[in-house]
XYZ file of N, CA and C in Angstrom:
504
model
N 123.969 148.301 110.504
C 125.070 148.071 109.514
C 124.815 149.053 108.407
N 125.864 149.819 108.100
C 125.756 150.827 107.200
C 126.012 150.250 105.677
N 125.834 151.112 104.792
C 126.132 150.595 103.426
C 127.519 150.386 102.988
N 127.660 149.415 102.184
C 129.125 149.199 101.724
C 129.388 150.036 100.552
N 130.550 150.280 100.037
C 130.905 151.064 98.912
C 130.241 150.589 97.732
N 130.084 149.225 97.616
C 129.540 148.723 96.416
C 128.039 148.799 96.296
N 127.357 149.178 97.307
C 125.865 149.424 97.267
C 125.472 150.472 96.304
N 126.273 151.495 96.145
C 126.002 152.677 95.378
C 127.032 152.908 94.120
N 127.809 151.810 93.976
C 128.951 152.039 92.901
C 128.391 152.387 91.498
N 127.321 151.692 91.164
C 126.688 151.843 89.816
C 126.141 153.387 89.588
N 125.529 153.938 90.688
C 124.964 155.221 90.654
C 126.119 156.241 90.649
N 127.080 155.985 91.495
C 128.198 157.054 91.514
C 128.939 156.947 90.221
N 128.974 155.906 89.441
C 129.712 155.828 88.239
C 128.716 156.450 87.217
N 127.607 156.499 87.217
C 126.863 157.230 86.376
C 126.837 158.801 86.611
N 127.063 159.133 87.979
C 127.104 160.391 88.340
C 128.351 161.163 87.758
N 129.396 160.293 87.894
C 130.690 160.806 87.241
C 130.513 161.164 85.757
N 129.830 160.468 84.981
C 129.501 160.743 83.618
C 128.578 162.066 83.523
N 127.682 162.045 84.420
C 126.614 163.097 84.485
C 127.483 164.483 84.718
N 128.342 164.349 85.698
C 129.154 165.518 86.154
C 130.072 166.004 84.904
N 130.528 165.201 84.055
C 131.370 165.570 82.950
C 130.531 166.457 81.968
N 129.330 166.394 81.890
C 128.514 167.104 80.792
C 127.653 168.147 81.661
N 127.762 168.236 82.926
C 126.928 169.172 83.837
C 127.024 170.662 83.354
N 125.873 171.204 83.086
C 125.762 172.575 82.661
C 125.057 173.472 83.546
N 124.794 173.030 84.815
C 123.848 173.984 85.588
C 124.534 174.636 86.709
N 125.883 174.510 86.709
C 126.712 175.211 87.729
C 126.486 176.735 87.696
N 126.387 177.260 88.994
C 126.131 178.701 89.050
C 124.711 179.252 89.017
N 123.799 178.226 88.593
C 122.401 178.738 88.489
C 121.801 179.098 89.869
N 120.952 180.109 90.050
C 120.549 180.768 91.273
C 119.462 179.969 91.885
N 118.829 178.931 91.297
C 117.858 178.102 91.854
C 116.381 178.633 91.831
N 116.122 179.804 91.313
C 114.793 180.349 91.034
C 114.046 179.431 90.024
N 112.694 179.416 90.104
C 111.953 178.805 89.086
C 111.864 179.649 87.792
N 112.482 179.513 86.846
C 112.571 180.403 85.720
C 111.400 180.531 84.927
N 110.418 179.556 84.879
C 109.229 179.586 84.252
C 108.170 180.025 85.350
N 108.532 180.231 86.502
C 107.635 180.558 87.521
C 106.647 179.510 87.902
N 107.093 178.334 87.712
C 106.059 177.189 88.123
C 106.595 176.385 89.255
N 105.530 175.848 90.019
C 105.795 174.818 91.070
C 104.831 173.593 90.691
N 105.300 172.449 90.842
C 104.475 171.209 90.697
C 104.579 170.411 91.887
N 103.430 170.044 92.418
C 103.271 169.026 93.585
C 102.818 167.830 92.784
N 103.465 166.739 92.772
C 103.089 165.533 92.170
C 103.592 164.281 93.072
N 103.129 163.158 92.547
C 103.576 161.842 93.278
C 104.970 161.477 93.064
N 105.414 160.751 93.816
C 106.813 160.180 93.660
C 106.815 159.036 92.697
N 105.769 158.583 92.070
C 105.737 157.633 91.076
C 106.691 157.812 89.976
N 107.610 156.809 89.697
C 108.651 157.063 88.605
C 108.101 157.177 87.137
N 106.906 156.821 87.020
C 106.293 157.085 85.719
C 106.084 158.592 85.274
N 106.153 159.430 86.278
C 105.802 160.798 86.103
C 107.250 161.566 85.805
N 107.114 162.273 84.729
C 108.308 163.189 84.476
C 107.871 164.695 84.507
N 107.938 165.215 85.774
C 107.150 166.463 85.965
C 107.671 167.609 84.883
N 108.820 167.758 84.635
C 109.310 168.819 83.862
C 108.871 168.461 82.481
N 109.098 167.381 81.838
C 108.929 167.041 80.487
C 107.436 167.058 80.148
N 106.464 166.464 81.145
C 105.117 166.496 80.780
C 104.455 167.780 80.538
N 105.128 168.961 80.924
C 104.607 170.330 80.689
C 105.651 171.339 79.758
N 106.540 170.496 79.162
C 107.530 171.225 78.202
C 108.527 172.170 78.893
N 108.799 171.721 80.236
C 109.757 172.529 80.825
C 111.044 171.689 80.878
N 112.171 172.500 81.532
C 113.532 171.694 81.629
C 114.144 172.239 82.841
N 115.302 171.543 83.240
C 115.993 171.893 84.553
C 115.994 173.345 84.750
N 115.643 173.789 86.040
C 115.583 175.110 86.303
C 114.416 175.941 86.108
N 113.406 175.377 85.434
C 112.230 176.052 85.173
C 111.240 176.055 86.211
N 111.283 174.976 87.121
C 110.171 174.763 88.037
C 110.607 174.183 89.296
N 109.893 174.379 90.451
C 110.075 173.772 91.710
C 109.287 172.591 91.624
N 109.763 171.317 92.074
C 109.173 170.101 92.134
C 109.080 169.595 93.508
N 107.769 169.288 93.919
C 107.726 168.753 95.193
C 106.971 167.299 95.090
N 107.589 166.337 95.523
C 107.020 164.968 95.270
C 106.831 164.202 96.462
N 105.585 163.496 96.699
C 105.288 162.622 97.867
C 104.302 161.580 97.433
N 104.213 160.549 98.108
C 103.116 159.482 97.704
C 101.764 160.099 97.611
N 101.259 159.869 96.339
C 99.857 160.471 96.242
C 99.767 161.980 95.672
N 100.888 162.636 95.715
C 101.032 163.966 95.126
C 100.105 164.949 95.930
N 100.025 164.731 97.258
C 99.100 165.502 98.148
C 99.772 166.771 98.534
N 98.899 167.727 98.831
C 99.407 168.955 99.317
C 99.309 168.814 100.986
N 100.659 168.306 101.441
C 100.921 167.969 102.917
C 101.309 169.390 103.468
N 101.617 169.230 104.766
C 102.213 170.531 105.383
C 103.554 170.787 104.841
N 104.207 169.811 104.549
C 105.747 170.021 103.903
C 105.480 170.513 102.616
N 104.636 170.167 101.725
C 104.485 170.753 100.481
C 103.934 172.212 100.415
N 103.033 172.508 101.500
C 102.693 173.833 101.770
C 103.968 174.683 102.121
N 104.780 174.073 102.960
C 106.024 174.853 103.256
C 106.776 175.213 102.057
N 107.011 174.187 101.245
C 107.715 174.430 99.993
C 107.021 175.430 99.114
N 105.718 175.439 99.021
C 105.032 176.248 98.169
C 105.108 177.849 98.680
N 105.071 177.879 100.032
C 105.237 179.219 100.648
C 106.603 179.934 100.158
N 107.581 179.010 100.385
C 109.031 179.456 100.003
C 109.186 179.768 98.542
N 108.419 178.905 97.707
C 108.480 178.939 96.299
C 107.844 180.444 95.843
N 106.617 180.613 96.372
C 106.005 181.964 96.154
C 106.833 183.062 96.559
N 107.343 183.134 97.607
C 108.073 184.305 98.315
C 109.549 184.484 97.853
N 110.144 183.402 97.659
C 111.666 183.524 97.350
C 112.174 182.961 96.070
N 111.389 182.130 95.362
C 111.751 181.439 94.206
C 111.076 181.609 92.915
N 110.325 182.734 92.717
C 109.664 183.308 91.452
C 108.463 182.343 91.076
N 107.866 181.661 91.970
C 106.627 180.850 91.596
C 105.466 181.728 91.557
N 104.874 181.767 90.412
C 103.590 182.367 90.058
C 102.307 181.498 89.742
N 102.752 180.247 89.407
C 101.809 179.176 89.120
C 102.006 177.918 89.726
N 101.099 177.330 90.384
C 101.257 175.877 91.011
C 100.291 175.022 90.348
N 100.907 173.711 90.038
C 100.168 172.761 89.567
C 100.301 171.565 90.650
N 99.022 171.122 90.911
C 98.820 170.019 91.882
C 98.415 168.730 90.891
N 99.304 167.748 90.924
C 99.211 166.635 89.942
C 99.243 165.353 90.501
N 98.036 164.718 90.937
C 98.070 163.371 91.271
C 97.908 162.647 89.887
N 97.807 161.177 89.878
C 97.852 160.354 88.575
C 97.086 159.208 88.727
N 96.713 158.740 87.650
C 95.857 157.527 87.412
C 96.739 156.368 87.923
N 95.951 155.267 88.257
C 96.509 154.035 88.839
C 97.483 154.291 89.862
N 97.185 155.100 90.695
C 98.202 155.572 91.996
C 97.997 154.444 93.012
N 99.126 154.009 93.536
C 98.988 152.923 94.573
C 98.289 153.440 95.944
N 98.403 154.734 96.042
C 97.798 155.445 97.275
C 96.334 155.408 97.253
N 95.809 155.248 96.113
C 94.314 155.228 95.924
C 93.708 153.782 95.974
N 94.567 152.732 96.003
C 94.171 151.342 95.871
C 93.770 150.657 97.176
N 94.281 151.222 98.308
C 94.091 150.535 99.568
C 93.650 151.591 100.557
N 92.997 151.153 101.557
C 92.644 152.087 102.765
C 93.765 152.258 103.577
N 93.794 153.187 104.501
C 94.885 153.412 105.484
C 95.221 152.216 106.303
N 94.259 151.469 106.683
C 94.525 150.320 107.550
C 95.042 149.150 106.713
N 94.609 149.077 105.343
C 95.172 148.010 104.603
C 96.761 148.173 104.317
N 97.116 149.613 104.018
C 98.524 149.866 103.982
C 99.286 149.581 105.187
N 98.591 149.782 106.389
C 99.276 149.571 107.637
C 99.437 147.951 107.751
N 98.403 147.262 107.500
C 98.528 145.775 107.481
C 99.494 145.343 106.495
N 99.622 145.719 105.313
C 100.542 145.309 104.304
C 102.027 145.623 104.752
N 102.328 146.892 105.365
C 103.648 147.245 105.823
C 103.953 146.373 106.948
N 102.980 146.103 107.824
C 103.290 145.300 108.970
C 103.707 143.899 108.633
N 102.955 143.318 107.639
C 103.313 142.041 107.205
C 104.647 141.928 106.487
N 104.933 143.014 105.499
C 106.324 143.063 104.885
C 107.413 143.211 105.801
N 107.362 144.046 106.811
C 108.408 144.421 107.530
C 108.486 143.592 108.807
N 107.550 142.864 109.241
C 107.688 142.119 110.416
C 107.511 142.965 111.539
N 107.086 144.160 111.544
C 106.959 145.161 112.677
C 105.505 145.795 112.526
N 105.038 146.149 113.754
C 103.725 146.796 113.780
C 103.900 148.259 113.054
N 103.083 148.462 112.124
C 103.160 149.792 111.304
C 101.796 150.555 111.520
N 100.973 150.154 112.504
C 99.805 150.836 112.742
C 100.002 152.296 113.308
N 101.029 152.637 113.622
C 101.340 154.177 114.027
C 101.529 154.923 112.887
N 101.924 154.397 111.724
C 102.387 155.133 110.589
C 101.170 155.628 109.693
N 101.160 156.959 109.485
C 100.166 157.521 108.523
C 100.574 157.467 107.152
N 99.739 157.049 106.175
C 100.210 156.902 104.784
C 99.496 157.956 103.874
N 98.658 158.597 104.279
C 97.884 159.659 103.474
C 97.270 159.043 102.142
N 96.429 157.943 102.551
C 95.703 157.342 101.285
C 94.820 158.178 100.744
N 94.356 157.975 99.495
C 93.659 158.937 98.711
C 92.530 158.103 98.207
N 91.450 157.978 99.049
C 90.304 157.183 98.544
C 89.536 157.640 97.380
N 89.446 159.090 97.189
C 88.756 159.721 96.120
C 89.697 160.750 95.492
N 90.437 160.451 94.425
C 91.432 161.512 93.914
C 90.775 162.851 93.668
N 89.709 162.901 92.947
C 89.013 164.192 92.577
C 88.711 164.975 93.898
N 88.033 164.278 94.798
C 87.878 165.034 96.072
C 89.069 165.567 96.754
N 90.162 164.784 96.757
C 91.395 165.131 97.492
C 91.957 166.391 96.675
N 91.784 166.240 95.278
C 92.274 167.372 94.445
C 91.632 168.622 94.842
N 90.365 168.802 95.029
C 89.668 169.885 95.213
C 90.085 170.420 96.640
N 90.229 169.443 97.488
C 90.685 169.848 98.866
C 92.092 170.495 98.717
N 92.948 169.843 98.107
C 94.344 170.383 97.991
C 94.537 171.561 97.288
N 93.669 171.934 96.253
C 93.646 173.202 95.679
C 93.213 174.159 96.606
N 92.218 173.938 97.398
C 91.563 174.923 98.293
C 92.652 175.166 99.587
N 93.431 174.079 99.868
C 94.505 174.306 100.924
C 95.342 175.334 100.467
N 95.811 175.425 99.110
C 96.862 176.262 98.709
C 96.111 177.576 98.572
N 95.092 177.786 97.841
C 94.322 179.045 97.595
C 93.893 179.758 98.901
N 93.642 179.093 99.901
C 93.224 179.677 101.119
C 94.359 179.942 102.194
N 95.519 179.529 101.725
C 96.702 179.670 102.676
C 97.060 181.121 102.765
N 97.075 181.782 104.000
C 97.343 183.201 104.171
C 98.708 183.734 103.455
N 99.492 182.763 103.331
C 100.904 183.271 102.761
C 101.020 182.987 101.364
N 99.991 182.296 100.713
C 99.976 182.136 99.287
C 98.940 182.775 98.572
N 97.526 182.392 99.021
C 96.267 183.123 98.584
C 96.442 183.350 97.043
N 96.181 184.618 96.604
C 96.026 185.167 95.435
C 97.528 185.427 94.776
N 98.560 185.164 95.475
C 99.868 185.374 95.036
C 100.291 184.447 93.885
N 99.583 183.365 93.674
C 99.950 182.464 92.700
C 98.526 181.835 92.005
N 98.509 181.508 90.862
C 97.460 180.860 90.121
C 97.506 179.354 90.558
N 96.592 178.589 90.949
C 96.624 177.214 91.287
C 95.716 176.336 90.530
N 96.287 175.316 90.013
C 95.250 174.372 89.205
C 95.498 172.934 89.625
N 94.430 172.273 89.653
C 94.454 170.773 89.969
C 94.341 170.034 88.718
N 95.148 169.086 88.466
C 95.338 168.198 87.295
C 95.486 166.701 87.585
N 94.975 165.908 86.702
C 95.092 164.564 87.017
C 95.985 164.078 85.751
N 97.057 163.430 86.151
C 98.012 162.893 84.908
C 97.703 161.399 84.548
N 97.478 161.025 83.430
C 97.217 159.820 83.005
C 98.541 159.072 82.659
N 98.943 157.879 83.378
C 100.172 157.396 83.173
C 100.179 156.480 81.969
N 99.037 156.251 81.363
C 99.036 155.560 80.247
C 98.976 156.297 78.964
N 98.568 157.554 78.946
C 98.636 158.397 77.791
C 99.525 159.576 77.984
N 100.092 159.989 79.107
C 100.916 161.069 79.317
C 100.184 162.416 79.277
N 98.960 162.350 79.354
C 98.145 163.565 79.148
C 97.605 164.098 80.571
N 97.514 165.358 80.750
C 96.913 166.089 81.884
C 95.453 166.393 81.667
N 94.661 166.174 82.716
C 93.245 166.545 82.652
C 93.004 167.669 83.626
N 92.667 169.031 83.147
C 92.531 170.101 84.164
C 91.188 169.910 84.837
N 91.206 169.603 86.163
C 89.937 169.181 86.869
C 89.617 170.346 87.917
N 90.526 171.134 88.425
C 90.128 172.215 89.308
C 90.955 173.423 89.037
């Protein structure tokens, strides 16, 4: 069963107001500040605002845990070669749900909540955020299509203070 028109009515109403004041038409889509940010999908994170940037300044890639997945690497390669990216920030955060349970605990929880076997699904849990950050920075700096073409830093965002800690 598909969505009814009412399921998204509030969002579309807000979009109409957004469109009335929209000022980004015609923008070419490059990262004006030369920045790409890989971070978590957590709604407490405002990737542009936390580093003083605005729309059009950076490329943002979000996923659970803020990991450098194959899809994130694909986005970074495109960013470096086609979209003006010269600096890459990898930014997981404190109190991340992806670091609270094991892979199997996530599978059990999703199985319980969905009523379906979720043991085939991979959730990319992060048992040690600092070790994962070192690994992710290395994945980017050692990638043959990125390498020295961009400066790469690993940071931990504190969701309670809004501050970044430069770890790698």
